[in-house]
Each structure stands twice: as C-alpha cells, then as structure tokens.
mmCIF file of C-alpha atoms in Angstrom:
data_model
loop_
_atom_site.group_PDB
_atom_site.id
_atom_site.type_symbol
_atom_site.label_atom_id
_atom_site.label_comp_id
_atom_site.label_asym_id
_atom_site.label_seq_id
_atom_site.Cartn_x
_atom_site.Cartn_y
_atom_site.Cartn_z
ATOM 1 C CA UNK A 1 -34.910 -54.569 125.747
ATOM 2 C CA UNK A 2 -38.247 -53.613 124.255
ATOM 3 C CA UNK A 3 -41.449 -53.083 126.244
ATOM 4 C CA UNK A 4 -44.919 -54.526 125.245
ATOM 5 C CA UNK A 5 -47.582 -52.282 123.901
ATOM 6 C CA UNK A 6 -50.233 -51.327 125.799
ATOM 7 C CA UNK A 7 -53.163 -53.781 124.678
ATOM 8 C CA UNK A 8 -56.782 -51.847 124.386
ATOM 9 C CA UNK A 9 -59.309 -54.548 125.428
ATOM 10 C CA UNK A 10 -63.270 -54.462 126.277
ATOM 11 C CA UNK A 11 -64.553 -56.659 128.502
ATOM 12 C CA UNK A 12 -67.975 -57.523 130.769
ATOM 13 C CA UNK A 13 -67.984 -57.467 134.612
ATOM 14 C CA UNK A 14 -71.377 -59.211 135.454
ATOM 15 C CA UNK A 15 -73.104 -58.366 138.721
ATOM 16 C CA UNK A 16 -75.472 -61.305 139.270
ATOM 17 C CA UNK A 17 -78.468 -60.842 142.097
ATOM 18 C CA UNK A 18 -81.190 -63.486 143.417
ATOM 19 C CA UNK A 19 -83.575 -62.573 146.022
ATOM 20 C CA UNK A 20 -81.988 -63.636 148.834
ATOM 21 C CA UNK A 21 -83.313 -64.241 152.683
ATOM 22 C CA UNK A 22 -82.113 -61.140 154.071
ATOM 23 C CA UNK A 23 -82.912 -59.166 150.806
ATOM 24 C CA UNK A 24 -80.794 -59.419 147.466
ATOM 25 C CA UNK A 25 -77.226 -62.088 147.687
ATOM 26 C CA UNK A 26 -74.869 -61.098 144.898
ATOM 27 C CA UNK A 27 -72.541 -63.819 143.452
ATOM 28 C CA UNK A 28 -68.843 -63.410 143.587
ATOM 29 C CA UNK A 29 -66.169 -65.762 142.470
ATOM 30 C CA UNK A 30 -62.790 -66.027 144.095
ATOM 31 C CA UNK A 31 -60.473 -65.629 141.441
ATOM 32 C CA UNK A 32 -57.455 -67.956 140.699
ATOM 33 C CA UNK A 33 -55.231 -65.548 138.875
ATOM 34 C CA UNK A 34 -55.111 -62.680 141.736
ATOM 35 C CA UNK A 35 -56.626 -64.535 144.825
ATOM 36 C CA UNK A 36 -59.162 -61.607 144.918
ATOM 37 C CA UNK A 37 -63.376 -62.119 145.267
ATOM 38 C CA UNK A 38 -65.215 -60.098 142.491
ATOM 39 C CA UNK A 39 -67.742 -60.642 140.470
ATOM 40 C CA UNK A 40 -67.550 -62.600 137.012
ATOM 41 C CA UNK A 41 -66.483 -61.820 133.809
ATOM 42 C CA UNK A 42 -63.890 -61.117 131.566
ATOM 43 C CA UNK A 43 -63.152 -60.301 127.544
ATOM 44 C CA UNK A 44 -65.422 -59.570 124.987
ATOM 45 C CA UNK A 45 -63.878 -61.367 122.082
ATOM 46 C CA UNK A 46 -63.921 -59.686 118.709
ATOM 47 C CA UNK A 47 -67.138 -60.811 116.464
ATOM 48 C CA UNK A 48 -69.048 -60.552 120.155
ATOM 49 C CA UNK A 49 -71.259 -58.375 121.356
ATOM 50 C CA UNK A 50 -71.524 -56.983 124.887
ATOM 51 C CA UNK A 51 -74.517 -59.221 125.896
ATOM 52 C CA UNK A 52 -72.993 -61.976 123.735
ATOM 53 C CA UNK A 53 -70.132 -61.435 125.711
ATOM 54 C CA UNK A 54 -71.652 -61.110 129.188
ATOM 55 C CA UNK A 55 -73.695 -64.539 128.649
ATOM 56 C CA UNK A 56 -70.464 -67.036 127.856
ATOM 57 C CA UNK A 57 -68.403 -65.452 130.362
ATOM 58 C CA UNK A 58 -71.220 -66.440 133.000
ATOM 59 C CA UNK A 59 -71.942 -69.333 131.517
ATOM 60 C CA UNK A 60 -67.978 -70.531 131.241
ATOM 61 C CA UNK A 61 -67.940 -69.657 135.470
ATOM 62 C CA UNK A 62 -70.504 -70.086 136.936
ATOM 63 C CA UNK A 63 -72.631 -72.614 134.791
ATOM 64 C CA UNK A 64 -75.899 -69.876 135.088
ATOM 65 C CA UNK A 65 -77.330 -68.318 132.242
ATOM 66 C CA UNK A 66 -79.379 -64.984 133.992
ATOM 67 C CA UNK A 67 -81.510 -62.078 132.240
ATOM 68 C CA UNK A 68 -79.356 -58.855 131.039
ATOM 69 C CA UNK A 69 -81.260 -55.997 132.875
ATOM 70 C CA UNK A 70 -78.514 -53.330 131.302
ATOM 71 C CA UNK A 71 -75.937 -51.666 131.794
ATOM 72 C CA UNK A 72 -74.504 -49.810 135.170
ATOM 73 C CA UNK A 73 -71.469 -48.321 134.385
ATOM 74 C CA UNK A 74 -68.593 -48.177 131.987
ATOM 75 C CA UNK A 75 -65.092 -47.839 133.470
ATOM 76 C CA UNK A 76 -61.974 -47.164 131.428
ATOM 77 C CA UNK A 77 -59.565 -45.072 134.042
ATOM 78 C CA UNK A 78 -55.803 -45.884 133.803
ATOM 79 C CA UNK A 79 -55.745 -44.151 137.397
ATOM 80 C CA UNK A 80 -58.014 -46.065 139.047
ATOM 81 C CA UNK A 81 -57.446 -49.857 137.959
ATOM 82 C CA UNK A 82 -57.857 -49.865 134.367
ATOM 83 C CA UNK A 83 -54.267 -51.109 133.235
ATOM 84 C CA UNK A 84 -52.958 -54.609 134.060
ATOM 85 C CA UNK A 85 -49.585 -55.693 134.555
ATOM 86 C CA UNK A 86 -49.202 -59.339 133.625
ATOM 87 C CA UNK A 87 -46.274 -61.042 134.845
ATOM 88 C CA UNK A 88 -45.276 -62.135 130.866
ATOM 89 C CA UNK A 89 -44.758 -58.486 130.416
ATOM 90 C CA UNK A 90 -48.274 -57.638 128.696
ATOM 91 C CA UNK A 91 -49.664 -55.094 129.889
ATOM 92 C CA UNK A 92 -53.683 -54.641 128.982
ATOM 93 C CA UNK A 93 -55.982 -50.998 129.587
ATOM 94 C CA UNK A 94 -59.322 -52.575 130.309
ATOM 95 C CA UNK A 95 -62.763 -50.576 129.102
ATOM 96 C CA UNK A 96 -65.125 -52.522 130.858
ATOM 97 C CA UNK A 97 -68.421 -52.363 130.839
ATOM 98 C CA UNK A 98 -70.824 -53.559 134.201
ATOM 99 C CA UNK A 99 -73.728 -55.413 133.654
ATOM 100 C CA UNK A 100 -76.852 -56.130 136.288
ATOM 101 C CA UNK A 101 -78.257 -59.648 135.931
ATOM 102 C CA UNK A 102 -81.275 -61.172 137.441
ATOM 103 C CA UNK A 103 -82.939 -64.564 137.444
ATOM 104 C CA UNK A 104 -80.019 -66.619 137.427
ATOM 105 C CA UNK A 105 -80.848 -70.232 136.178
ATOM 106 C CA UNK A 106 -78.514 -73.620 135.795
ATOM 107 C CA UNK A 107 -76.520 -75.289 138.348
ATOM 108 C CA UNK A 108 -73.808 -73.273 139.862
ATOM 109 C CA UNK A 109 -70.547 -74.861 139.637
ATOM 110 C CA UNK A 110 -66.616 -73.313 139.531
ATOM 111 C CA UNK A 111 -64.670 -73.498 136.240
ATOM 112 C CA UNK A 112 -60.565 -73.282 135.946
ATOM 113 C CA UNK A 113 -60.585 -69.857 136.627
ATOM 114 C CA UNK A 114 -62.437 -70.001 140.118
ATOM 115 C CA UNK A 115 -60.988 -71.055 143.418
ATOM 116 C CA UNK A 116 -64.841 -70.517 144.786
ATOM 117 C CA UNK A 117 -68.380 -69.399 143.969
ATOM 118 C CA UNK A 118 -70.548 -68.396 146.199
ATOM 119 C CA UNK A 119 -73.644 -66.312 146.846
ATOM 120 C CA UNK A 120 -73.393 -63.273 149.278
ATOM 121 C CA UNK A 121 -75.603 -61.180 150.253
ATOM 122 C CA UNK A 122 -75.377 -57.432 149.278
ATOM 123 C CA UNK A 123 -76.782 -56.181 152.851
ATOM 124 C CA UNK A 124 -73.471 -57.673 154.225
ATOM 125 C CA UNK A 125 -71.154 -56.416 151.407
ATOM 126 C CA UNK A 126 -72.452 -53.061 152.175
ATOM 127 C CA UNK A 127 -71.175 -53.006 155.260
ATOM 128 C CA UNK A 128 -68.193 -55.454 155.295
ATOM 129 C CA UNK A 129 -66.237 -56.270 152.801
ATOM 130 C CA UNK A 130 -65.268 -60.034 152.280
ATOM 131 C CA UNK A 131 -61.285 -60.126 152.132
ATOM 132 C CA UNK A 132 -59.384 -60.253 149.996
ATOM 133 C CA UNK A 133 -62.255 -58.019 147.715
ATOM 134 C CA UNK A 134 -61.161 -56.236 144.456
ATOM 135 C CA UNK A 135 -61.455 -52.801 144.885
ATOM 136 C CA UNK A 136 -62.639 -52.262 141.271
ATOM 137 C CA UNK A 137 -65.129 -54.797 141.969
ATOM 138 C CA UNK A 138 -66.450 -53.225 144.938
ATOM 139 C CA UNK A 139 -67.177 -50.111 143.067
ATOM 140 C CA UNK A 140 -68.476 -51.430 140.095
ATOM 141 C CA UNK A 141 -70.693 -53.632 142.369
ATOM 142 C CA UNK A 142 -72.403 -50.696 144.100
ATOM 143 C CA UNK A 143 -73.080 -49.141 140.841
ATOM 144 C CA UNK A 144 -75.147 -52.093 139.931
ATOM 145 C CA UNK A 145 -76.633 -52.108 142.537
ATOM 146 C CA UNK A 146 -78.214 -48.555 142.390
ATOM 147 C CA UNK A 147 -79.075 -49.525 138.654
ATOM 148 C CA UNK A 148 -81.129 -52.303 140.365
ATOM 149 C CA UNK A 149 -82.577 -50.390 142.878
ATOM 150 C CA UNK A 150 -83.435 -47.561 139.901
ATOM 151 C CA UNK A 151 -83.688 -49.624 137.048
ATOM 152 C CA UNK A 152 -83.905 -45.901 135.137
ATOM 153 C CA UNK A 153 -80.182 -45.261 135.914
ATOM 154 C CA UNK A 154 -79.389 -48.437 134.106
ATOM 155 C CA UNK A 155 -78.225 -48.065 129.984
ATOM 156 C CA UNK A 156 -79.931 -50.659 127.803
ATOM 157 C CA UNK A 157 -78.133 -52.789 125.768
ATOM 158 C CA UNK A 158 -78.745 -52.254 122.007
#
C-alpha cells in the first residue's frame, strides 16, 4: 500500500472585526468538517491572489464582503497544526496566511460549510474561550488582533 504525498497548499484565515457594544466582536463560524469555531477561510486557488482569495472565501461563508487592512501573520509549522490528515488519506501542509478585516458589509448568512455564524466579542474570547475553539485559530486570532490594535505590525498586501 502506497501513502499520499504530502500536498503544499496556501490558504487565507480571515479575522473579521465590527465595533461591537462592549468594544470590538470578531466573527467565527462553527465549522462542519471538524465541529470546531474559528474564523473563516480556506484555499487560495491557483490564478488567485491572497486578497482575491481572502474576499470569495468570505463572501462564499459568510455572505460579507469587508476591507483588507493586511496581513497579521503567516503560519506554515508542521509542529504546531500545519499538516492535515484527511480521512481519504490526503494529507495537506497548510501555509496560511491571516488577514484583519474591517467594515464588514452584506447580510450574514451560513453556507454548506458552516454549522453557525455568529459575532463574538473579542473582550470575551480573551478571556474564555468558546468550546470547542481551534487552537490554531485562537492564535492566529490574537495576532490579528494586535495588528488591529497596531495597525504598523500589520504586512500590506501587494
């Protein structure tokens, strides 16, 4: 029996703030596949840039377009999340880059690959995680969030 390559893939996680009434709320999605809240996104497809990328992914699940405010933080570590097991056997290494989004406009609504959408705010998160949470998406979540307290830490997009 033969094992699958490893797949190399980039991809867009999109952290997505409003002002909210206690401060900022963040928008997380429940996710179908794992059952896990995070924040939305997925593949860049080939012929797409990042900010192409970033834009259909929000708009395919959540229904929002937003503004692209740049970039927070890259992450590409096999130790710490990067590689995917799928059950078909494929297994995927993930470089993905995290956006910070503001001024999110449309009518929110769930597509196939969300159980739930809803906006949370970031005052909470900081001090209780909402279970089941992705770790990865915790920590790529507080990194945006110090790119939009500093916008200077934040990468533009070019």
């Amino acid at each position: 029996m033969t094992s699958n390559p490893v797949v190399l893939r980039p991809s867009v996680c999109c952290a997505i703030f409003r002002p909210g009434s206690s401060g900022a709320d963040v928008l997380i999605h429940l996710r179908k596949d794992n059952q896990l809240w995070g924040l939305p996104g997925g593949a860049v497809e080939c012929g797409e840039s990042l900010e192409q990328a970033a834009h259909r992914e929000i708009l395919e699940e959540t229904g929002l377009t937003v503004k692209i405010l740049g970039i927070a933080w890259v992450h590409s570590d096999p130790d710490t999340g990067a590689i995917f097991h799928y059950p078909d056997g494929n297994k995927v290494h993930y470089v993905c880059t995290t956006l910070v989004c503001t001024n999110p406009q449309g009518t929110l609504c769930c597509s196939e690959e969300s159980d739930a959408l809803l906006w949370y705010p970031y005052e909470y998160l900081q001090r209780t995680v909402l279970e089941p949470f992705s770790l990865m998406h915790a920590q790529r979540l507080a990194r945006a969030w110090a790119g939009l307290q500093d916008p200077d830490k934040l990468l533009p997009l070019a």
